[in-house]
Tab-separated table of C-alpha atoms in Angstrom:
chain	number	residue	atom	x	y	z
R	1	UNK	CA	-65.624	-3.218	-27.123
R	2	UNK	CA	-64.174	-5.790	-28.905
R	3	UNK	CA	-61.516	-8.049	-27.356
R	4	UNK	CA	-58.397	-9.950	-29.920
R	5	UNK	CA	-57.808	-13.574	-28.700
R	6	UNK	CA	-54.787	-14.835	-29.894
R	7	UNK	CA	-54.127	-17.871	-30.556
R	8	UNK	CA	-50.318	-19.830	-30.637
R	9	UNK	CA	-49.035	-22.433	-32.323
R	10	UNK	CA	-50.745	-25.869	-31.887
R	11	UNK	CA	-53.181	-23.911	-30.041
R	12	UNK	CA	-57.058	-23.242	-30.134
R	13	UNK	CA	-59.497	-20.316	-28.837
R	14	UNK	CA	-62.760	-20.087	-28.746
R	15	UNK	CA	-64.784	-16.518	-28.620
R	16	UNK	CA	-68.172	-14.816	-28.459
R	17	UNK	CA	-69.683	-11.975	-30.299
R	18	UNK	CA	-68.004	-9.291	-30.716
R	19	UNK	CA	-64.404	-10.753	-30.034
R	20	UNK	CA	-62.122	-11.447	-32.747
R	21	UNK	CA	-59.906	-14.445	-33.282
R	22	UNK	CA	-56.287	-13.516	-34.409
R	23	UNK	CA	-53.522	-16.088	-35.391
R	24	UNK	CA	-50.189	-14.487	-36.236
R	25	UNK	CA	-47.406	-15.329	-39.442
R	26	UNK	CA	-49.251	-18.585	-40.487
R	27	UNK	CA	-46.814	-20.678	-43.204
R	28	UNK	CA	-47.473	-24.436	-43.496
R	29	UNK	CA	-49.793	-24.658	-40.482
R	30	UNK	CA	-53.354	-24.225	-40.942
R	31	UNK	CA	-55.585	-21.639	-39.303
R	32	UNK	CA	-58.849	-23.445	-38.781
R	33	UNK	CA	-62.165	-21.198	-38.080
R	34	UNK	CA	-65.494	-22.404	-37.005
R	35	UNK	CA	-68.505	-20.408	-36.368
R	36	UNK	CA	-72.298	-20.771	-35.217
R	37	UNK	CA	-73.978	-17.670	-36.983
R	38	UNK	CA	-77.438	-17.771	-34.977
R	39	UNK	CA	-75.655	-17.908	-31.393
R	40	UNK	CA	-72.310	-16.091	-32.577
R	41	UNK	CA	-69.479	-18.048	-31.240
R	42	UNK	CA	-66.988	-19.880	-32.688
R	43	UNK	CA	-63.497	-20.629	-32.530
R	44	UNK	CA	-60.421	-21.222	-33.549
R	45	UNK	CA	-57.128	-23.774	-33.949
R	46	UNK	CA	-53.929	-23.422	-35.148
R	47	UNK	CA	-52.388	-27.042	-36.524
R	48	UNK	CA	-49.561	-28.085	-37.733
R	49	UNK	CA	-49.429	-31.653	-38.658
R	50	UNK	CA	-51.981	-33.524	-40.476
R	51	UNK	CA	-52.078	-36.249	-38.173
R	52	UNK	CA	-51.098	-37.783	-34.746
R	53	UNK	CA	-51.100	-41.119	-35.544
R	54	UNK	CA	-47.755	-43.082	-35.199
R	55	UNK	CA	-46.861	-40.017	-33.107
R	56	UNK	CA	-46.442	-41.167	-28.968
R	57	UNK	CA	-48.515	-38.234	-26.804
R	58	UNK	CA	-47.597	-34.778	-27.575
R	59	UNK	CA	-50.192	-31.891	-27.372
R	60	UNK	CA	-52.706	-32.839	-29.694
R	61	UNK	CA	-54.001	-29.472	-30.269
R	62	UNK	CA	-51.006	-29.668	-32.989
R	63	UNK	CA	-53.020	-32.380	-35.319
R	64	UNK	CA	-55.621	-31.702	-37.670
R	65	UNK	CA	-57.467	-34.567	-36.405
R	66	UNK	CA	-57.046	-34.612	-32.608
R	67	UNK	CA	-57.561	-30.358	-32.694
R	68	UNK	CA	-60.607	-30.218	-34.189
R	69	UNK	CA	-62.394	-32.424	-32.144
R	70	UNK	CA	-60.943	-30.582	-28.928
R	71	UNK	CA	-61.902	-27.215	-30.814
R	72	UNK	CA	-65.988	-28.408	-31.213
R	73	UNK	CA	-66.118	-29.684	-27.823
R	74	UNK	CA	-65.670	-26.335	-26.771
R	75	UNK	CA	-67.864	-24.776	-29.149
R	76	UNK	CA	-70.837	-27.633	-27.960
R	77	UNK	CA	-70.056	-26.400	-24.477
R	78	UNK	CA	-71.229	-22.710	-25.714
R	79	UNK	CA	-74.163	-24.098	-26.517
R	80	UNK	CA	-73.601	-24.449	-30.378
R	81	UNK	CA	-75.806	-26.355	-32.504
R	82	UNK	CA	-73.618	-28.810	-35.307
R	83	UNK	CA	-76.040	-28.087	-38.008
R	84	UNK	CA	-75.368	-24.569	-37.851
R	85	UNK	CA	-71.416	-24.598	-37.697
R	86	UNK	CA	-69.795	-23.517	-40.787
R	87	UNK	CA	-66.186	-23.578	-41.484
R	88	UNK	CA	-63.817	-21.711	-43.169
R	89	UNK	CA	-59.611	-22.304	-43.255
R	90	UNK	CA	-56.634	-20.136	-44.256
R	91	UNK	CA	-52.722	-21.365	-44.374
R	92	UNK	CA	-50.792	-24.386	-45.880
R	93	UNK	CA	-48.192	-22.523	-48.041
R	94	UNK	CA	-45.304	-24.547	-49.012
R	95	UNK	CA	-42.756	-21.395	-48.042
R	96	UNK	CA	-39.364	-22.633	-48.651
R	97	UNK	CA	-38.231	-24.345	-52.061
R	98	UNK	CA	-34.835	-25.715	-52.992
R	99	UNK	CA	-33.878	-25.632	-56.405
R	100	UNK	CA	-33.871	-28.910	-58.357
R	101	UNK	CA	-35.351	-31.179	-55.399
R	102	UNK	CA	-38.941	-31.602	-55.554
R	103	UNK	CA	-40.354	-31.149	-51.774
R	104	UNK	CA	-40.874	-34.238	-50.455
R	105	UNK	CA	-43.759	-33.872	-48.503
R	106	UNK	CA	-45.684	-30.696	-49.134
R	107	UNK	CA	-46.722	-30.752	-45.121
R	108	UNK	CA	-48.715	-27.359	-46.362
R	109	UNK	CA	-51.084	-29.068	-48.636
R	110	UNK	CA	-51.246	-32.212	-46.477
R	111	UNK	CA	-52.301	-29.733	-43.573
R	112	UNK	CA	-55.310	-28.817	-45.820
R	113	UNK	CA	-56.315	-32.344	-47.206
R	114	UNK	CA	-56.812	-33.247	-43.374
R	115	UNK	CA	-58.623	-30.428	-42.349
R	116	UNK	CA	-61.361	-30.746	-45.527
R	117	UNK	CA	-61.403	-34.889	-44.510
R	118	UNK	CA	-62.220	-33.844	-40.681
R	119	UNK	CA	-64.545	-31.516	-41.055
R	120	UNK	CA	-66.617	-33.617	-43.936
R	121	UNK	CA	-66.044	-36.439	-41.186
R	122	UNK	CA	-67.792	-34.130	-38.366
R	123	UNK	CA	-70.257	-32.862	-40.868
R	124	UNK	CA	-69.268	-29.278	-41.103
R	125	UNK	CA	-69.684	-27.740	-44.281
R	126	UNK	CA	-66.026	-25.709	-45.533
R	127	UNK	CA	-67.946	-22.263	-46.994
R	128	UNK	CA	-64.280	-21.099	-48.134
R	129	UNK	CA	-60.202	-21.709	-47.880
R	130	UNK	CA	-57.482	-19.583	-48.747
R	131	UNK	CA	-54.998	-22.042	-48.873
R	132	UNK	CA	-51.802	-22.314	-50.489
R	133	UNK	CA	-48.927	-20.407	-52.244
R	134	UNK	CA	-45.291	-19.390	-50.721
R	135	UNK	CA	-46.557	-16.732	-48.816
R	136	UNK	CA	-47.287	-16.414	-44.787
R	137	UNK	CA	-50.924	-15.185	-43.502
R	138	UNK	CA	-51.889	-13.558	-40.315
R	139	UNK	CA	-55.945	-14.400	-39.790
R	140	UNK	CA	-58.303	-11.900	-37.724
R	141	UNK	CA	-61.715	-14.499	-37.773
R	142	UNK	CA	-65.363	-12.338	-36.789
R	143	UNK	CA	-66.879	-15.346	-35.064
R	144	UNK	CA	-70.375	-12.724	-35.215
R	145	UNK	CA	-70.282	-12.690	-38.753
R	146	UNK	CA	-68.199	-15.524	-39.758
R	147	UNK	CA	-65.653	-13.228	-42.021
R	148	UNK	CA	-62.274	-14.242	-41.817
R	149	UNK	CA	-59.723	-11.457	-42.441
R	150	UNK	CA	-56.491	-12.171	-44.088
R	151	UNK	CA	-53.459	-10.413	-44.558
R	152	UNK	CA	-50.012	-11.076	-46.258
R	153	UNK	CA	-47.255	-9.052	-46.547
R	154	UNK	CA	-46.512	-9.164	-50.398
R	155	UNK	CA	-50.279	-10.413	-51.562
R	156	UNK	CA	-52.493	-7.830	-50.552
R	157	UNK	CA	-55.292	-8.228	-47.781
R	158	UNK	CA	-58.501	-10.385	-48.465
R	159	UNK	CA	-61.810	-10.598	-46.754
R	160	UNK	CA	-63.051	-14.867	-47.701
D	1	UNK	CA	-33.030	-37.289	-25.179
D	2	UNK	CA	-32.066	-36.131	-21.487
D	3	UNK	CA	-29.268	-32.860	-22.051
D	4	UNK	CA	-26.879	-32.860	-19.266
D	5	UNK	CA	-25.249	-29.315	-17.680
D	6	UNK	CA	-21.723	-30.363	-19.606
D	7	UNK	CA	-23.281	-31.031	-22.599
D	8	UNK	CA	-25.207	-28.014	-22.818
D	9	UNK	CA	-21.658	-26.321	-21.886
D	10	UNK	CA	-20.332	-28.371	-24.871
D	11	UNK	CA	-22.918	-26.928	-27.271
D	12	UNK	CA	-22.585	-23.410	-26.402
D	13	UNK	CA	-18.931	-23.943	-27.215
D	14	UNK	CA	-19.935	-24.870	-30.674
D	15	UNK	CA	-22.090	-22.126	-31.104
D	16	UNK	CA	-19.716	-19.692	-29.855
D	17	UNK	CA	-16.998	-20.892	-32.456
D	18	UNK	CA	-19.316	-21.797	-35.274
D	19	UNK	CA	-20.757	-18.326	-35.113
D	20	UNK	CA	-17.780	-16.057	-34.323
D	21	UNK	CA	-16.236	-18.185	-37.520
D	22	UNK	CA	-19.782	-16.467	-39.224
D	23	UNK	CA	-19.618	-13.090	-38.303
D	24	UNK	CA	-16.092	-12.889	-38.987
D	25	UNK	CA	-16.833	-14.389	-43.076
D	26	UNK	CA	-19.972	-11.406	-42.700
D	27	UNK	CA	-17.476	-9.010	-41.657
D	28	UNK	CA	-15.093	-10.126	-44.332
D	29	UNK	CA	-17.642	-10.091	-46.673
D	30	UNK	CA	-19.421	-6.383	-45.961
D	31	UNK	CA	-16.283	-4.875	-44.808
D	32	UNK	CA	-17.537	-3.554	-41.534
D	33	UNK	CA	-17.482	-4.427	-38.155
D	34	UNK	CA	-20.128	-7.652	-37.055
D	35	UNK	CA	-20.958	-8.192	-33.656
D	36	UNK	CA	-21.937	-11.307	-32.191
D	37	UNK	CA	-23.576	-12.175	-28.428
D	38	UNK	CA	-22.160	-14.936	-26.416
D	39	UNK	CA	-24.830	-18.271	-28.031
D	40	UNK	CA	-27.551	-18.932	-26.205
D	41	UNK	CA	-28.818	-23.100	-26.161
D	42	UNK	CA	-32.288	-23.732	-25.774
D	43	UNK	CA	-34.040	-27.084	-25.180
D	44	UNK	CA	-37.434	-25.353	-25.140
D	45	UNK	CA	-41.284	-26.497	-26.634
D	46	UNK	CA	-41.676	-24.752	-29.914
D	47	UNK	CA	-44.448	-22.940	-28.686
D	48	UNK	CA	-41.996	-20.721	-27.504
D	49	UNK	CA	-39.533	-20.085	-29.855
D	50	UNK	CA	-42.369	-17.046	-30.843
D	51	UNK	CA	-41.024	-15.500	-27.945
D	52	UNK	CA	-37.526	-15.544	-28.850
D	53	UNK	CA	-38.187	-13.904	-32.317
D	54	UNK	CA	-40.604	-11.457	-31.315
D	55	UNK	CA	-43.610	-10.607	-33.176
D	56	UNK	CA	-44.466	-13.714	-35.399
D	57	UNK	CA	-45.571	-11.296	-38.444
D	58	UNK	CA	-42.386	-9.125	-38.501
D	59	UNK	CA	-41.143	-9.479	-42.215
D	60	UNK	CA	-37.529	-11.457	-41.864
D	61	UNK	CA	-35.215	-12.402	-44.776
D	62	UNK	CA	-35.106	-16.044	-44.080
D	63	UNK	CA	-31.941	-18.298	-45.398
D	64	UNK	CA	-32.395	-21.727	-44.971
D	65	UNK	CA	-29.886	-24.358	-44.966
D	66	UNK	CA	-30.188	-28.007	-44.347
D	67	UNK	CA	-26.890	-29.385	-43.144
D	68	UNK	CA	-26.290	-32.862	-44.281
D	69	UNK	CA	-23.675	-35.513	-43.730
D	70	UNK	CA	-23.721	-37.976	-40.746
D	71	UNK	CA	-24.846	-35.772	-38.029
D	72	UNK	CA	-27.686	-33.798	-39.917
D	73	UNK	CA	-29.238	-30.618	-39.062
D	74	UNK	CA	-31.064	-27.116	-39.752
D	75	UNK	CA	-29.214	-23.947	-39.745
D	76	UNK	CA	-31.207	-20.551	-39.845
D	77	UNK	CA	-30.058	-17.024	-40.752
D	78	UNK	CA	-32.729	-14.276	-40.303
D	79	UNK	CA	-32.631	-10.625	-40.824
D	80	UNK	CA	-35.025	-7.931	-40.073
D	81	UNK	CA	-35.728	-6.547	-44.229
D	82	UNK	CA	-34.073	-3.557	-43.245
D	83	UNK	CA	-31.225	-5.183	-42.120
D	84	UNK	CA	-31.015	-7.641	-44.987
D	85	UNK	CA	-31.482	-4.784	-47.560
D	86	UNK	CA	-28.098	-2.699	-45.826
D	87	UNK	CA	-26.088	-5.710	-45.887
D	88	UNK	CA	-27.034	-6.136	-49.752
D	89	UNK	CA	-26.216	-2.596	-50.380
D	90	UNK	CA	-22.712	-3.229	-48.817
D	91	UNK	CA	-22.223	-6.072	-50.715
D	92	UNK	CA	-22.606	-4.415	-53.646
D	93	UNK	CA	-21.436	-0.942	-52.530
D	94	UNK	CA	-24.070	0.851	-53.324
D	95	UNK	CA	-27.069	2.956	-51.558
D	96	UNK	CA	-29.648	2.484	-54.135
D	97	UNK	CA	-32.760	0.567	-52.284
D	98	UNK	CA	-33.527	-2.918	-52.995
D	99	UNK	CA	-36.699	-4.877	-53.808
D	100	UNK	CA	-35.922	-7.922	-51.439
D	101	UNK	CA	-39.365	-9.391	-51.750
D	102	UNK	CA	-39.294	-9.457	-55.824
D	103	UNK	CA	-35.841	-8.909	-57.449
D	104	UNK	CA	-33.689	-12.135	-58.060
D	105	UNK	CA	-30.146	-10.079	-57.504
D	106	UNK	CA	-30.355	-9.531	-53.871
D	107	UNK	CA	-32.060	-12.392	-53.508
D	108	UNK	CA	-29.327	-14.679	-55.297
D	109	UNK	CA	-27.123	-12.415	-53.037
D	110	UNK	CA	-28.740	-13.250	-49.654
D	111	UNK	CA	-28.593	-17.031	-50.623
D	112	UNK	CA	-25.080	-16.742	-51.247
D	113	UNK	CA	-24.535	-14.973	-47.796
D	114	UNK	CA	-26.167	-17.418	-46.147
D	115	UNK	CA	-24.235	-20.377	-47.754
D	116	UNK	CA	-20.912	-18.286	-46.637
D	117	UNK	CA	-22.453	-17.993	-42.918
D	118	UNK	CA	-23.480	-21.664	-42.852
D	119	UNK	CA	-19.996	-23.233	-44.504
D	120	UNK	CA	-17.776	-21.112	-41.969
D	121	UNK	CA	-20.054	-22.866	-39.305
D	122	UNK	CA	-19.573	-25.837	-40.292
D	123	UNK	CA	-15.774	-25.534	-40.412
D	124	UNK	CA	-16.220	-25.020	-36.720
D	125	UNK	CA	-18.252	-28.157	-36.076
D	126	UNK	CA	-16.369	-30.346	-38.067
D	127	UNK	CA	-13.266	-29.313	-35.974
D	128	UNK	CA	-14.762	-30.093	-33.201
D	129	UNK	CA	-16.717	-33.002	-33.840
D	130	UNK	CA	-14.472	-34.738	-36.359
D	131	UNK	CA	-17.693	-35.427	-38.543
D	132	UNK	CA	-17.898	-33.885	-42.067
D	133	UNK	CA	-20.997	-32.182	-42.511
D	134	UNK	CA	-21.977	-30.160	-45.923
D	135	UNK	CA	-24.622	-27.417	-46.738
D	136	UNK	CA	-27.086	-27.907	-49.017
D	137	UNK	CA	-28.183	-25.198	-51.375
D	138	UNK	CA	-29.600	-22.522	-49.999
D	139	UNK	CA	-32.907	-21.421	-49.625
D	140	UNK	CA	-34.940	-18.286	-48.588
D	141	UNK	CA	-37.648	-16.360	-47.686
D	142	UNK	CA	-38.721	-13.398	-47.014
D	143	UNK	CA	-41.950	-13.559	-45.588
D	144	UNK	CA	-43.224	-13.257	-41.974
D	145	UNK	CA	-41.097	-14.955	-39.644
D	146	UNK	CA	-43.505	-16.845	-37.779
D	147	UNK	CA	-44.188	-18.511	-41.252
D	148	UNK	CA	-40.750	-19.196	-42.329
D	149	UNK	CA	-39.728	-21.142	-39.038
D	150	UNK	CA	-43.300	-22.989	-38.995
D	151	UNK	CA	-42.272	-24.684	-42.226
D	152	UNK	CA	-38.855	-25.251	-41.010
D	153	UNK	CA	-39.913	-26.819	-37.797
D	154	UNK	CA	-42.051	-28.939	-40.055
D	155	UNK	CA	-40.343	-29.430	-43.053
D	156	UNK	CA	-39.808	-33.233	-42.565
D	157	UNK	CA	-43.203	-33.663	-41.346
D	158	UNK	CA	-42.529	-34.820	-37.842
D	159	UNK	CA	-41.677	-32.423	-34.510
D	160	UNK	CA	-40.162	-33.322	-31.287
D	161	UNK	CA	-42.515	-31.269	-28.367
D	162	UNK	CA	-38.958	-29.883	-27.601
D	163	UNK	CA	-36.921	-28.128	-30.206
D	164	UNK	CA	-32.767	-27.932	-29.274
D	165	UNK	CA	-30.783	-24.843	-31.210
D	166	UNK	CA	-28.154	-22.713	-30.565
D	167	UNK	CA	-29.062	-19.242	-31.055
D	168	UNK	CA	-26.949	-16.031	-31.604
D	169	UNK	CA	-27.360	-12.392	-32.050
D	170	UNK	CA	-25.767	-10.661	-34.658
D	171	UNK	CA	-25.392	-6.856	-34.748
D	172	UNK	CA	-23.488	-4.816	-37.049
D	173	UNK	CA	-22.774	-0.994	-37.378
D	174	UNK	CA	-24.433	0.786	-38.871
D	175	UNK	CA	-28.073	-1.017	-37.686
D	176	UNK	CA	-27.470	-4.390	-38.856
D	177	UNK	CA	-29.596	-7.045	-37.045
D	178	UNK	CA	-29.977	-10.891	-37.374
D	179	UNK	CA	-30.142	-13.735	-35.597
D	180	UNK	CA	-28.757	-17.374	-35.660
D	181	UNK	CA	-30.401	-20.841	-34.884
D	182	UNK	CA	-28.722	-24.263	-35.569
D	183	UNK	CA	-30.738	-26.653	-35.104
D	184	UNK	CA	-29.135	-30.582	-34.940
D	185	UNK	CA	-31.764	-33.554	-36.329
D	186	UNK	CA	-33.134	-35.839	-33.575
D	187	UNK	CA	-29.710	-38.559	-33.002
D	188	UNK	CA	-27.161	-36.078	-34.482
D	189	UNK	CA	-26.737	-34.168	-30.956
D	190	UNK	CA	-25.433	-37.781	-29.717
D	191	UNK	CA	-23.507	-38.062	-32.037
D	192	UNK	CA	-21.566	-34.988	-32.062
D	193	UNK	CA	-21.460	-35.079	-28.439
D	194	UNK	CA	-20.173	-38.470	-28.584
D	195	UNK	CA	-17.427	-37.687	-31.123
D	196	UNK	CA	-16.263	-35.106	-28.502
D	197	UNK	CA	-16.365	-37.490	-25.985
D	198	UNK	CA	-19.084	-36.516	-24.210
């Protein structure tokens, strides 16, 4: 039996084989998955912001670059081995446009820019993303076999 | 900031105002009766807003307004899609369903609603508060909720670990649902409080 581990906003999860990951109604934020495919564990985080810097305390499970490190410390404690982690990210839609301004700061695609820069910085190699659009995503990620489910309610379902 | 009992009183006041000025311009509008609960304020972490908008992958029409003027803020309209898609059919008086996702009429027609909703809410404010505040256009979604209010929250790239907002229930007969959030900008609370003398 299979157990689904959610995980919040500005929150991360980790999970053995056969448990499955599950963040709900992702927009801007970024669902970020990592897995070990020999030992079958993983995890996962839910950001928001690209970075804490300039930003006084605050949970830093929210930042791309304060989560992630937080998120493999866990994984290590599982007994994970870095050269096997593989990544894989969903999220960062820009969902909300107003006609004739330009958004200012596209916090969606920022979002994904820091997660590619942290995990290059940690040495994890990104196998896939599904990042982008106006649309929100609920993730389901198989930290066994690394597949990360996604489903929208207007773009169909995906398996990346 | 530090929110004191009376000012928390104060707020609710607003809300209760702003949004019975709302449902009455809905109830104008759709020609039926709208319902409103007495405004709930919430100084809570965002983490648990989830919890006050239930399942975070419902699918909501979303209408977003930024307020601006001197005391700057967010307001929020959302509607379950079933609800959204009745009041468009009463708007246009007419029982034939509606693509909400895809067609640009209702669409253009839940914007509009939204902008009505919003302006009659800030009528209230500025009565109160003395400070002129205008909508801006109108924007929406209709998407899953927890998405929508993520890129709200976020929208200016910076969030306070506690988010403020007034938030109201709408109900409507037959089976119309929404809900309300107003949500003032980091230094406009003060200053609204402050104009009332508070």
């Amino acid at each position: 039996m299979s157990n689904v581990i959610s995980v919040g906003m500005a929150d991360f999860k980790t999970a053995k084989t056969p448990d499955i990951l599950l963040t709900a109604g992702l927009g801007s934020c970024i669902g970020i998955c990592i897995h070990d495919p020999i030992l079958k564990v993983g995890g996962m985080a839910h950001i928001m912001l690209p970075t804490a810097s300039g930003s006084l305390g605050g949970n830093p499970a929210k930042y791309a670059d304060t989560a992630l490190g937080l998120l493999l410390k866990e994984i290590f404690g599982m007994g994970a081995n870095t050269s096997r982690l593989r990544a894989k990210m969903a999220g960062g839609a820009q969902m909300f446009s107003f006609p004739g301004k330009p958004p200012v700061l596209k916090i969606g695609e920022r979002n994904a820019e820091a997660v590619e820069q942290e995990l290059k910085k940690h040495g994890i190699p990104l196998l896939t993303t599904d990042v982008g659009g106006s649309f929100g995503r609920t993730i389901h990620f198989d930290v066994g076999t690394g597949e990360l489910h996604i489903r929208t309610i207007n773009q169909g379902e995906k398996v990346i | 900031m530090e929110i004191t009992q009376i000012q928390l009183d104060a707020l609710r006041e607003i809300g209760n105002i702003g949004s019975g000025h709302a449902a009455t311009a809905l109830s104008t509008l759709l020609q039926r009766r709208i319902e409103m609960s007495v405004p709930e304020v919430w100084a809570i972490p965002f983490e648990q807003v989830s919890a006050l908008v239930g399942q975070l992958d419902t699918p909501q029409a979303v209408i977003y307004v930024k307020v601006e003027g001197s005391a700057p803020g967010k307001a929020v309209f959302f509607f379950p899609v079933e609800s959204a898609e009745i009041i468009v059919q009463a708007l246009f008086g007419t029982n034939d369903p509606m693509d909400l996702y895809a067609d640009e009429m209702p669409q253009s027609a839940l914007r509009e609603i939204g902008n009505i909703l919003v302006s009659s809410f800030l009528v209230a404010l500025t009565q109160f508060s003395g400070i002129p505040l205008q909508p801006s256009v109108p924007a929406l979604a209709v998407d899953m909720i927890g998405a929508s209010l993520d890129a709200i929250f976020l929208e200016e790239g910076v969030l306070d670990d506690t988010v403020l907002f007034i938030d109201t229930q709408l109900s409507g007969i037959p089976k119309i649902e929404g809900q309300f959030m107003y949500l003032p900008d980091e230094g406009s609370l003060k200053k609204l409080l402050g104009a009332m003398g508070l």
